[in-house]
CSV table of C-alpha atoms and ligand atoms in Angstrom, one decimal:
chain,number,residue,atom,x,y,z
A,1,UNK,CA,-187.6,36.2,188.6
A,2,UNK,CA,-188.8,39.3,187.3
A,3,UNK,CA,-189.6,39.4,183.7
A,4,UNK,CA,-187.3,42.0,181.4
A,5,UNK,CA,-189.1,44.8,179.9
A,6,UNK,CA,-188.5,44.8,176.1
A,7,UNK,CA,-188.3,48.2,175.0
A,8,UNK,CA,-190.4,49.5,171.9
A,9,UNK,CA,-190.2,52.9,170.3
A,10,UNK,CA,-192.8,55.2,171.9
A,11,UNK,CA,-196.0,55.0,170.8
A,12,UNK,CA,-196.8,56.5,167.7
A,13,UNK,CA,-192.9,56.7,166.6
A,14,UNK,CA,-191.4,55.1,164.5
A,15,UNK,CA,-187.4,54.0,163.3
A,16,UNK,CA,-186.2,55.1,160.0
A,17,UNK,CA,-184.6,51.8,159.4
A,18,UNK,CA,-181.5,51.6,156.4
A,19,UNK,CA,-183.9,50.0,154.4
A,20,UNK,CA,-186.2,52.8,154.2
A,21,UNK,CA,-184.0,55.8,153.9
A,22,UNK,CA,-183.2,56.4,150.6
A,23,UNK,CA,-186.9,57.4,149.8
A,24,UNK,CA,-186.0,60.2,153.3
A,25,UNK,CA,-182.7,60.9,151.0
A,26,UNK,CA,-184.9,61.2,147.8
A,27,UNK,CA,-187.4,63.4,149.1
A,28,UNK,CA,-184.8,65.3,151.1
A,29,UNK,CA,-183.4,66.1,147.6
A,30,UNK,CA,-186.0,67.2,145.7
A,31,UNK,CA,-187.1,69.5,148.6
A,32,UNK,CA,-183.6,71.1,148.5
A,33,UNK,CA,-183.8,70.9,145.0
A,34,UNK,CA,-187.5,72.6,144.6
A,35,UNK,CA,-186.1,75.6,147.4
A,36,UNK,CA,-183.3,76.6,145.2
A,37,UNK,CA,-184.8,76.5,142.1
A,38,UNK,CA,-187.7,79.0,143.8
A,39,UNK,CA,-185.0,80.5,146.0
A,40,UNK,CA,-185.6,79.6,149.3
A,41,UNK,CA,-183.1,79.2,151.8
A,42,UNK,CA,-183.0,76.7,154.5
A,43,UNK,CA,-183.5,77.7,158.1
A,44,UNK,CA,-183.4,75.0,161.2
A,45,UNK,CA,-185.2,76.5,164.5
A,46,UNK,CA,-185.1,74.2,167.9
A,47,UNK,CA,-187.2,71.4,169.0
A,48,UNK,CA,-188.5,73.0,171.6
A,49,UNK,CA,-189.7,76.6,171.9
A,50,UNK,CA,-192.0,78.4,174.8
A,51,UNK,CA,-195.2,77.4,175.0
A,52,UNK,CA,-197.0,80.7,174.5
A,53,UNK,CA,-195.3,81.0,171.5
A,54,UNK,CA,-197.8,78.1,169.8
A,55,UNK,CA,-200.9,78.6,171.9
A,56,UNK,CA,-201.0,82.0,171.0
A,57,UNK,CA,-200.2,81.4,167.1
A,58,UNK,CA,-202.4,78.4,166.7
A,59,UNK,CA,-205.4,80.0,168.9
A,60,UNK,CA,-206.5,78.1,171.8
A,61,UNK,CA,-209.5,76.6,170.8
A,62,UNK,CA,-207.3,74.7,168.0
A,63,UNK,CA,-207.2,70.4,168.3
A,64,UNK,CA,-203.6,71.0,168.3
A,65,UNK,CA,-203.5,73.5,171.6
A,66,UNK,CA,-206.1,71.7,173.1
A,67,UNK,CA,-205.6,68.5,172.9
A,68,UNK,CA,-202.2,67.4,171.4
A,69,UNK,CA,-198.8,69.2,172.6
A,70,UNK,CA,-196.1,67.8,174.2
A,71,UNK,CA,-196.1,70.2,176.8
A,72,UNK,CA,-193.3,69.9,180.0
A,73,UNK,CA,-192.3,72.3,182.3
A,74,UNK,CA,-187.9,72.2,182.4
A,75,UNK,CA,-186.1,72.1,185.1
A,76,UNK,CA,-185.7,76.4,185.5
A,77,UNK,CA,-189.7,76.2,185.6
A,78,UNK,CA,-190.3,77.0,182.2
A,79,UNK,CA,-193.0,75.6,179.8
A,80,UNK,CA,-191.6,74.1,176.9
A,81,UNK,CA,-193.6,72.6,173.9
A,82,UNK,CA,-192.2,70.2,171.2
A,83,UNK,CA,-192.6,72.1,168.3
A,84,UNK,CA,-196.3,70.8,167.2
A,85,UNK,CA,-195.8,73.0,163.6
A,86,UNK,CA,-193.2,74.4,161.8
A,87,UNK,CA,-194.6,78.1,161.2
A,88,UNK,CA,-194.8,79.9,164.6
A,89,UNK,CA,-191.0,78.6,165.0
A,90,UNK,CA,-190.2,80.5,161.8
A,91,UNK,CA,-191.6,83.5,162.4
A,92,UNK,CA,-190.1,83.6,165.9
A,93,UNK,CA,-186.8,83.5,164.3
A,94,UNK,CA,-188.2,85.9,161.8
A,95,UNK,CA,-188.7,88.4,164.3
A,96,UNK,CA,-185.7,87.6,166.5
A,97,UNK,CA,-183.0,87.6,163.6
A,98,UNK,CA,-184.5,91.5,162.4
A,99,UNK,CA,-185.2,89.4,159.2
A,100,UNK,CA,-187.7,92.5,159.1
A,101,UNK,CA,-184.6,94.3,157.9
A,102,UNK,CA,-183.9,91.8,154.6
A,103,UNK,CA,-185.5,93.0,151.4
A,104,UNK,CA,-188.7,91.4,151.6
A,105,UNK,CA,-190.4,89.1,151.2
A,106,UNK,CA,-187.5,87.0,152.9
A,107,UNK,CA,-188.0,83.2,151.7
A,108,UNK,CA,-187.2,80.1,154.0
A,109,UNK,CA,-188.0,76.6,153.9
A,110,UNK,CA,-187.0,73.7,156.7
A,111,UNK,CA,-187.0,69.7,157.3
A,112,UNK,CA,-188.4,69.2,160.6
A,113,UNK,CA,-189.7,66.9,163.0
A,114,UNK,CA,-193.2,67.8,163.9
A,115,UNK,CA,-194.5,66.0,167.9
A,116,UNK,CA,-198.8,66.1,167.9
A,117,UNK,CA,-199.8,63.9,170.3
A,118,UNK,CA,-202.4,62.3,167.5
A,119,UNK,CA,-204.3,59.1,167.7
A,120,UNK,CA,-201.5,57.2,165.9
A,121,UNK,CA,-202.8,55.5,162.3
A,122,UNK,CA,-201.4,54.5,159.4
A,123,UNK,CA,-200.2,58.2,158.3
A,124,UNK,CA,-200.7,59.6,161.2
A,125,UNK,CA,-198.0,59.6,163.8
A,126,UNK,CA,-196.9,61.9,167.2
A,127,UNK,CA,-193.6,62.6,165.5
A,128,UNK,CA,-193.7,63.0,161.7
A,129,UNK,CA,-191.2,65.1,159.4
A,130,UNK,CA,-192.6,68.3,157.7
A,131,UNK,CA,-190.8,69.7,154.2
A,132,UNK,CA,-192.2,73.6,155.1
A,133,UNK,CA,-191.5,76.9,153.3
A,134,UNK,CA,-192.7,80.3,154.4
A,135,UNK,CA,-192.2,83.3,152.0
A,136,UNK,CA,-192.4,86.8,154.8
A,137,UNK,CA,-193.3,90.0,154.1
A,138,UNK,CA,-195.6,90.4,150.7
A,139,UNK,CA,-198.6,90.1,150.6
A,140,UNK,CA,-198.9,90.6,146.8
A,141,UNK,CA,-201.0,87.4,145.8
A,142,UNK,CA,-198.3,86.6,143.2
A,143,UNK,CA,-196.0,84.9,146.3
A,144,UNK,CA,-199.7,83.0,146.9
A,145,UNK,CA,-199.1,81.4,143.3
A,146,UNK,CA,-195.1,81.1,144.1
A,147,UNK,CA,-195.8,78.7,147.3
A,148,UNK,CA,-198.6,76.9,145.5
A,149,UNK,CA,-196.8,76.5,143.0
A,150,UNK,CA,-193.5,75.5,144.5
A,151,UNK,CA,-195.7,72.7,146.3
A,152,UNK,CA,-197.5,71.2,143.4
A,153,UNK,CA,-193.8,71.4,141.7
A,154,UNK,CA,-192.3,69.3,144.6
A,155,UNK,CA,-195.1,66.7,144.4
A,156,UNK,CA,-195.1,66.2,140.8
A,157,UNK,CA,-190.9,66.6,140.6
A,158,UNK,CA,-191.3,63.2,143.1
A,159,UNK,CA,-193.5,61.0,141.1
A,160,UNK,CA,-196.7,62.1,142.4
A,161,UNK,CA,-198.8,62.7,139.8
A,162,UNK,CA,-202.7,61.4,141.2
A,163,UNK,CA,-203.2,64.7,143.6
A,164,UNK,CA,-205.5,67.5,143.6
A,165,UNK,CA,-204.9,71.2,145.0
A,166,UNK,CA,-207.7,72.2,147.0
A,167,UNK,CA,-208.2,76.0,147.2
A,168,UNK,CA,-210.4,78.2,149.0
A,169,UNK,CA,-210.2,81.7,150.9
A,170,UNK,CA,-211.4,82.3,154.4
A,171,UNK,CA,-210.9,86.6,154.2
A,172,UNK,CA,-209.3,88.5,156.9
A,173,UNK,CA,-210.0,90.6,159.7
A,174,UNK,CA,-212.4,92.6,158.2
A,175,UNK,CA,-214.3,90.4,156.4
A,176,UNK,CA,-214.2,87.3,158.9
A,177,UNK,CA,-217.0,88.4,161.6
A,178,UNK,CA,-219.8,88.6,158.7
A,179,UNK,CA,-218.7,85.0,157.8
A,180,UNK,CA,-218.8,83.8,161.1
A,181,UNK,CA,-222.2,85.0,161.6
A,182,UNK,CA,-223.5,83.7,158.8
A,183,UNK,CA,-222.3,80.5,159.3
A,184,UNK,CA,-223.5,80.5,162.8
A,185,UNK,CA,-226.7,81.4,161.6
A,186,UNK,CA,-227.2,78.5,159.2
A,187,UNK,CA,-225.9,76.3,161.6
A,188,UNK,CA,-228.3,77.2,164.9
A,189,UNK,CA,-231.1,75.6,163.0
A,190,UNK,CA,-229.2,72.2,162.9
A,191,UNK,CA,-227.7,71.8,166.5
A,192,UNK,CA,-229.4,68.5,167.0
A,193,UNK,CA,-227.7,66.9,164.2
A,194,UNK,CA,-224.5,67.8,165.0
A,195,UNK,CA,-221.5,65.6,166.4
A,196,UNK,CA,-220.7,66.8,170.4
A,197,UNK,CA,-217.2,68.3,168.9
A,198,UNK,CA,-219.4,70.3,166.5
A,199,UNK,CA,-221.8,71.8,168.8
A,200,UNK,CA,-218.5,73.1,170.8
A,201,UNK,CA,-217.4,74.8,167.4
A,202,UNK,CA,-220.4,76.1,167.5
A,203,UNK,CA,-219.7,78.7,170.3
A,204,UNK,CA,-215.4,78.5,169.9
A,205,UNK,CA,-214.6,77.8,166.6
A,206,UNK,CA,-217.3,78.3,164.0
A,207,UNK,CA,-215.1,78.1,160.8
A,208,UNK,CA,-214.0,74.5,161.5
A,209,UNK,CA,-217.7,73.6,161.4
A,210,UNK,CA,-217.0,72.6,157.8
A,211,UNK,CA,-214.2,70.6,158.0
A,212,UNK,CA,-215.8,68.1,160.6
A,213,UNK,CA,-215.0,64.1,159.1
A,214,UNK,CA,-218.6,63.3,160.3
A,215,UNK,CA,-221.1,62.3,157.5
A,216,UNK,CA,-224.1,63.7,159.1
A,217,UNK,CA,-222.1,66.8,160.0
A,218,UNK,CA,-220.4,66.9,156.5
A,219,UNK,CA,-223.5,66.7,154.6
A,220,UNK,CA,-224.9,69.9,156.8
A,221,UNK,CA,-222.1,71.7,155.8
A,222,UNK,CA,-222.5,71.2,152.1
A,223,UNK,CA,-225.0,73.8,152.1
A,224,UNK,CA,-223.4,76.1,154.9
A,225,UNK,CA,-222.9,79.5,153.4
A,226,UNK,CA,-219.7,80.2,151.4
A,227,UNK,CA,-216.7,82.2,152.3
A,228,UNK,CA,-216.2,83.3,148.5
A,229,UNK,CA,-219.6,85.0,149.0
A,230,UNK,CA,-218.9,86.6,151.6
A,231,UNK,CA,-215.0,88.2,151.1
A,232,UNK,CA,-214.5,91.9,151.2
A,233,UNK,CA,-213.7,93.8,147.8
A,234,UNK,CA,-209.8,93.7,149.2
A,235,UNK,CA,-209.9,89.9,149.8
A,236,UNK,CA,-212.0,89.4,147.0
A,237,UNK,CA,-209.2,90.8,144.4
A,238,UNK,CA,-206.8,88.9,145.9
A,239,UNK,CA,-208.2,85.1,145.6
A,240,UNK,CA,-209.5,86.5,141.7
A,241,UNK,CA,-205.7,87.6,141.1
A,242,UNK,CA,-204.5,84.5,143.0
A,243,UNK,CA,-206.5,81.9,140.7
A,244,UNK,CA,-205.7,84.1,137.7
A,245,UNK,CA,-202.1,83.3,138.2
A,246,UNK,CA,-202.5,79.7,139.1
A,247,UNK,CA,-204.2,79.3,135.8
A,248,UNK,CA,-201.5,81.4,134.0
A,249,UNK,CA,-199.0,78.7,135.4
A,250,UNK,CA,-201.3,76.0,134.4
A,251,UNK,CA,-201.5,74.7,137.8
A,252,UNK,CA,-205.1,73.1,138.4
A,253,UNK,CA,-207.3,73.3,141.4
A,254,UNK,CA,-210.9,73.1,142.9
A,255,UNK,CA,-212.2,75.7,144.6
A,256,UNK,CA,-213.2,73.8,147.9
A,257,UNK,CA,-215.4,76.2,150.1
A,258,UNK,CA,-215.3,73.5,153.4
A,259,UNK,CA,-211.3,73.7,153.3
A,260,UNK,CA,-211.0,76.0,156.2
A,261,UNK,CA,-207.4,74.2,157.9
A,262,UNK,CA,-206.7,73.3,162.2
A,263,UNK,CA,-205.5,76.7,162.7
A,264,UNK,CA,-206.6,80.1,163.4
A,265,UNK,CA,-203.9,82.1,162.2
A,266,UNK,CA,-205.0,81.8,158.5
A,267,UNK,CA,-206.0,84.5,156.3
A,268,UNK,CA,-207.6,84.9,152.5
A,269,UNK,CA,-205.7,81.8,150.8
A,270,UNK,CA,-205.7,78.4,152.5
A,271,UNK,CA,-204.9,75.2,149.8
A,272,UNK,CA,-204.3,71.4,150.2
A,273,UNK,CA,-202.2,68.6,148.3
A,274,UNK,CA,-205.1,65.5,148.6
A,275,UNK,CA,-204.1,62.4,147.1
A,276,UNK,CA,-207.4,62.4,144.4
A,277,UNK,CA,-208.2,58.8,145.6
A,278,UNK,CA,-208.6,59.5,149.6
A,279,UNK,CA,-209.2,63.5,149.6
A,280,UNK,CA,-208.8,65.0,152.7
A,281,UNK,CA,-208.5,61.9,155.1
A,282,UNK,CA,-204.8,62.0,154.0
A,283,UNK,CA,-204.0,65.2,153.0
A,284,UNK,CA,-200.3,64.9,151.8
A,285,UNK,CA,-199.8,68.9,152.3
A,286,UNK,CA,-201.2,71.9,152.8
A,287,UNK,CA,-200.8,76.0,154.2
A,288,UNK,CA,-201.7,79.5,153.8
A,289,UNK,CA,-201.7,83.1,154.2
A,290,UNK,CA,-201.0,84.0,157.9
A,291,UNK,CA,-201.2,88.2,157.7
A,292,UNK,CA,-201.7,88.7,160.9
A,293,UNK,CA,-199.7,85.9,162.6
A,294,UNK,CA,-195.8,88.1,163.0
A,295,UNK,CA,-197.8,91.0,164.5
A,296,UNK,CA,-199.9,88.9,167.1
A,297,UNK,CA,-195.8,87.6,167.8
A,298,UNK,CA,-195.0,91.3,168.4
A,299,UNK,CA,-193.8,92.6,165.2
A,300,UNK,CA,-195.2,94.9,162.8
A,301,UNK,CA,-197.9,94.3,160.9
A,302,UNK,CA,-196.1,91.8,158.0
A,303,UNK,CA,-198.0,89.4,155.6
A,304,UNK,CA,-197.0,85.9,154.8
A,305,UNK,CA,-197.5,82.6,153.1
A,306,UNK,CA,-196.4,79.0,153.6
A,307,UNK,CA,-197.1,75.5,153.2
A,308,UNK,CA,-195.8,72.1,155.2
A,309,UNK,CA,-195.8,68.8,153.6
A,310,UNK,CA,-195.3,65.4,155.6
A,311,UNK,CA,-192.7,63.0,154.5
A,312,UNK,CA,-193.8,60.0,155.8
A,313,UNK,CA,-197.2,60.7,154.1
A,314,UNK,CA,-195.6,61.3,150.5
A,315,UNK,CA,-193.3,57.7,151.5
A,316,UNK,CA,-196.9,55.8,151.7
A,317,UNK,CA,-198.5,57.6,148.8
A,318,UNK,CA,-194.7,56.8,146.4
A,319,UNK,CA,-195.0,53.4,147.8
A,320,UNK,CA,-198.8,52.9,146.6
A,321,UNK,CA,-197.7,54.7,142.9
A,322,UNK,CA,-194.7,52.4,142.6
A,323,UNK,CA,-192.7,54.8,142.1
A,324,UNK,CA,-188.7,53.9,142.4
A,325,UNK,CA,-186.4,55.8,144.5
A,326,UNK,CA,-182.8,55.5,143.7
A,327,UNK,CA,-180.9,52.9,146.0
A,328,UNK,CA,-177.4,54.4,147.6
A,329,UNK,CA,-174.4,52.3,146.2
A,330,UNK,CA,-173.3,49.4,147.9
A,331,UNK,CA,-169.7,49.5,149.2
A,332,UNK,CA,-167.1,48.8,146.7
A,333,UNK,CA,-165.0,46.7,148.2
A,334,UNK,CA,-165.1,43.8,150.8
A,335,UNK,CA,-162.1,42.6,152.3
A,336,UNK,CA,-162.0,39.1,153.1
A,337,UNK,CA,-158.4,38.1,155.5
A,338,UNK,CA,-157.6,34.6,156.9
A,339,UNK,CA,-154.9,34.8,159.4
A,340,UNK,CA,-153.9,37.3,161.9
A,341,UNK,CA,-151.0,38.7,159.6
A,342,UNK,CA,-153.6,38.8,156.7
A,343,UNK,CA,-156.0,40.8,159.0
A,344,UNK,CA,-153.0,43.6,159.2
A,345,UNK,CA,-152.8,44.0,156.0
A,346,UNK,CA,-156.4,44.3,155.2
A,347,UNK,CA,-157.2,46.7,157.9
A,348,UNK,CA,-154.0,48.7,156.2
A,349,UNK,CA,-155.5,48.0,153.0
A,350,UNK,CA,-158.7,49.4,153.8
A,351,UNK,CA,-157.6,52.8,155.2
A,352,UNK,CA,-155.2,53.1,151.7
A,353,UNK,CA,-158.8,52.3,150.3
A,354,UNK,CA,-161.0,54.9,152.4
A,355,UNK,CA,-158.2,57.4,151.7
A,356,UNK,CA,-157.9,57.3,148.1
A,357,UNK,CA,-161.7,57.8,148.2
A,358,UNK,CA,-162.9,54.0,147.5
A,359,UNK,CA,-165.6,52.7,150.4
A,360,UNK,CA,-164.7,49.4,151.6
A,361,UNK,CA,-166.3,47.2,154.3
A,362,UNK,CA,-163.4,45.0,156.2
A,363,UNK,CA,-164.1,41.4,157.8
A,364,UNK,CA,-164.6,41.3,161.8
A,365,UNK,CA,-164.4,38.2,163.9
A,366,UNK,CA,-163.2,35.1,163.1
A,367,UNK,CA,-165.3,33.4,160.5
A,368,UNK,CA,-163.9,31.5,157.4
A,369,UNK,CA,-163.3,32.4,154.3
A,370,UNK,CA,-167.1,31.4,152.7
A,371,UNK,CA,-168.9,33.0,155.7
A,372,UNK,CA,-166.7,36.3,154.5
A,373,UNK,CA,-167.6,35.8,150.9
A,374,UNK,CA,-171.2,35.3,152.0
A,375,UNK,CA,-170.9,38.6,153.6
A,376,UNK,CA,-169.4,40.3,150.9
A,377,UNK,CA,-172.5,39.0,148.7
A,378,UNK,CA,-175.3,40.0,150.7
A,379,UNK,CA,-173.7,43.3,151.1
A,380,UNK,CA,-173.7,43.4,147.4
A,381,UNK,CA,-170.1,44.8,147.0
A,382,UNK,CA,-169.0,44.3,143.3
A,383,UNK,CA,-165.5,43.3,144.6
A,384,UNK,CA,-164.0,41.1,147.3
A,385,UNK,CA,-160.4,41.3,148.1
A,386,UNK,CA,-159.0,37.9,150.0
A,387,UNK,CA,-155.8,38.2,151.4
A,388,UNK,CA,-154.2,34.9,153.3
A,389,UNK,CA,-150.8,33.5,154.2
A,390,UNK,CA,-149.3,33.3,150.9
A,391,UNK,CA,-150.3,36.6,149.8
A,392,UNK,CA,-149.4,38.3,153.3
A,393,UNK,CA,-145.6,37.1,152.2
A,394,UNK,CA,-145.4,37.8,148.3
A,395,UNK,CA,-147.4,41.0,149.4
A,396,UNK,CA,-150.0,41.1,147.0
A,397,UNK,CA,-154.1,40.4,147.2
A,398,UNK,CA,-156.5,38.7,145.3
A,399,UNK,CA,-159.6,40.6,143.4
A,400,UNK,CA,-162.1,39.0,143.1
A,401,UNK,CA,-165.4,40.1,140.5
A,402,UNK,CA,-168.0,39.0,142.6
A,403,UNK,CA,-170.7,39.4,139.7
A,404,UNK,CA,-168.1,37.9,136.9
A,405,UNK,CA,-167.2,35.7,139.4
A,406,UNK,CA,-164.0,35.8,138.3
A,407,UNK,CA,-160.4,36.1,140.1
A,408,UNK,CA,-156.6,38.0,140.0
A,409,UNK,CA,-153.7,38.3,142.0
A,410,UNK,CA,-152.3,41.6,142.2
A,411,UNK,CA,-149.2,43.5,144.6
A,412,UNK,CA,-151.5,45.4,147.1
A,413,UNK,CA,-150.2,48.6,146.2
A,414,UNK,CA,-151.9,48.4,143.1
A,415,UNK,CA,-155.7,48.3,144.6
A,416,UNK,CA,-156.4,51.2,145.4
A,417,UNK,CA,-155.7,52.5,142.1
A,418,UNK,CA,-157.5,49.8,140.3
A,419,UNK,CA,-160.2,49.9,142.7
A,420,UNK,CA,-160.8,53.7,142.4
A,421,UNK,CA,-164.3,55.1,140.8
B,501,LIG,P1,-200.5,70.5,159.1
B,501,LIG,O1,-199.5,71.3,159.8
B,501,LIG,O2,-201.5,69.9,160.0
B,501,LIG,O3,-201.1,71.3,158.0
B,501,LIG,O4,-199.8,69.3,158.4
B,501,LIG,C1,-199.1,69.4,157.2
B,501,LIG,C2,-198.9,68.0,156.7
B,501,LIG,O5,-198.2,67.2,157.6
B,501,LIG,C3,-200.2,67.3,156.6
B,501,LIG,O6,-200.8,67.5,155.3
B,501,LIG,C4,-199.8,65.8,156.6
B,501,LIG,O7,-199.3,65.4,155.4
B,501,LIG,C5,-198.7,65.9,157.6
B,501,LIG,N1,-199.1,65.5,159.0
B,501,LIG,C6,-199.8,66.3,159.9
B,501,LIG,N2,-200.0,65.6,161.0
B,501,LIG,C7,-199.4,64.4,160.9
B,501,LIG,C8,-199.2,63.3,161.7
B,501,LIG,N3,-199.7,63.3,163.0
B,501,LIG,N4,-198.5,62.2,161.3
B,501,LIG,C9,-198.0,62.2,160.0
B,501,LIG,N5,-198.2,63.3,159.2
B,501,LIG,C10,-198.8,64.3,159.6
């Protein structure tokens, strides 16, 4: 006999089990919450978009192009990719909804699920939930300080009050290649030292030289060259006016020059949310300006900001703090019947209940009348109603208080009234 495969969830997913969603319904909340109060409206885009539409945003030497897309063909032929990042996604809809033609900057957030095929850890999963906003079409370093700020806001409004906001600038177009060479010019005298994936930034991707996890390769980068010495005048104003703001809000950061981010659309400001005990190993959040990114999709040339957080990252970092999340209400009512006329009525009873607005849980099966109340009790309803023979014919019910643990008898048409909120 052939042994039965017992199923688990894929690799590197995970169930949201009852248990665990009120801190998804509390963080859902203040993410709605910290939109409106900013004004940012909620936009859902597809799982699944074309491929091109994230290898060409994300630039092709990126980890997340490279190495970790869920990539499939359909069955039309067509490559399809998971969406690996909420941003691209936005923008496509951006362009395709002639959001170009709102007054601008037009502001959107979303709740999404996010495939990477990562080397799953704790905190690190191949589909995790991202809390993203994107503010399109300014590039006036005030909407810089709005995203920032609407991040730290969201953090702190959830309990989260050991983080640090990382900030640095990596400059645009013009600026970028002088950078580059610089960097590639301190690092040519330390090849030797570096890791294998460092040498290949080296020649692809020189910026992400400095944000390499590897000791040796982190202590060369200490040293490396820094961006904020190198910005043009243009870029220049715009991180001074950015950090001006910041500090007009009180919002406080570290200027971080290794904080460069995984992808190459970036421009000038780039910021993370580091829980201050781990830094950047679990980076609860983090975005940036993407200037060029809606004209490399095919639009004009529009400037933007945004910032992703991952949920199941702030649930491990509110479970370290302690900090409470509020518990949905057990059902009201439990509904205890002995007898086949008594389970009539109760199933009645219970859609009088559920009409008139009061949540109630009925018995199923066959079991007696303490295996019911056991029910009721683990359930944690406040109130059990037991209906048997004798009350079937004098058509009432009894109530019981299940924390008073105390008991009345009462004409069935009464409950829902009593019963009611
Ligand atoms: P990123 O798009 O890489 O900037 O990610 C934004 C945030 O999503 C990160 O700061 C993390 O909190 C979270 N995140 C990224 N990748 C994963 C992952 N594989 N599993 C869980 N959370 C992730």
């Amino acid at each position: 006999m052939t042994r039965e495969k017992s199923y688990q969830a894929a690799r590197g997913t995970q169930d949201i089990l009852p248990e665990e969603q009120p801190y998804w319904r509390y963080i859902e909340g203040a993410a709605s919450e910290v939109s409106r109060r900013y004004g940012y409206q909620r936009i859902d885009t597809p799982l699944f978009e074309d491929t091109a539409l994230f290898s060409r945003s994300a630039g092709e030497y990126t980890d997340i192009v490279q190495k970790e897309m869920y990539t499939f063909d359909d069955r039309g032929g067509n490559s399809l990719t998971l969406k690996p990042e909420g941003t691209p996604a936005v923008c496509r809809a951006y362009l395709q909804h002639g959001m170009a033609n709102l007054p601008q900057p037009v502001r959107l957030y979303y709740i999404s699920p996010i495939f990477r095929y990562d080397r799953p850890q704790a905190g690190r999963y191949r589909q995790h939930y991202q809390f993203g906003a994107e503010a399109i079409g300014e590039g006036d370093p005030i909407l810089d300080a709005e995203v920032i700020a609407m991040a730290w806001h969201f953090y702190k409004t959830l309990g989260l009050n050991d983080i640090t906001l990382q900030l640095n600038s990596i400059g645009c177009r013009a600026c970028r290649p002088g950078y580059l060479a610089a960097l590639a010019d301190y690092y040519a005298a330390y090849t030797a030292r570096l890791c294998p994936d460092c040498r290949t930034r080296l020649e692809k991707n020189t910026l992400r030289l400095l944000d390499c996890k590897q000791p040796a390769c982190q202590e060369i980068a200490q040293a490396a060259p820094r961006y904020a010495d190198h910005l043009c005048p243009a870029c220049d104003e715009h991180f001074t006016s950015l950090q001006k703001y910041l500090k007009l809000l009180g919002i406080p950061f570290q200027l971080n020059h290794r904080l460069v981010r995984g992808l190459d659309y970036y421009t000038r400001t780039v910021f993370e949310v580091q829980p201050r005990e781990e830094g950047g190993q679990s980076t609860l959040g983090g975005g940036g300006r993407y200037d060029d990114l809606i004209e490399e999709l095919g639009g004009k040339p529009t400037p933007a900001i945004g910032f992703a957080a991952g949920i199941e990252r702030i649930i491990l970092n509110l479970k370290k703090a302690g900090v409470s999340v509020p518990a949905p209400p057990a059902p009201r009512v439990f509904i205890a019947c002995l007898g086949e006329a008594a389970r009539d009525e109760g199933l009645r009873l219970a859609a009088r209940l559920r009409e008139a607005g009061v949540s109630a849980v009925a018995a199923a099966g066959n079991k007696s009348l303490k295996a019911q109340l056991r029910q009721a009790n683990s359930l944690g309803t406040p109130f059990a109603v037991i209906i048997g023979e004798d009350e079937v014919k004098a058509g009432t019910a009894v109530l019981r208080d299940m924390a008073a643990a105390t008991q009345e008898s009462l004409p069935l048409g009464e409950l829902p009234r009593r019963l009611a909120v």
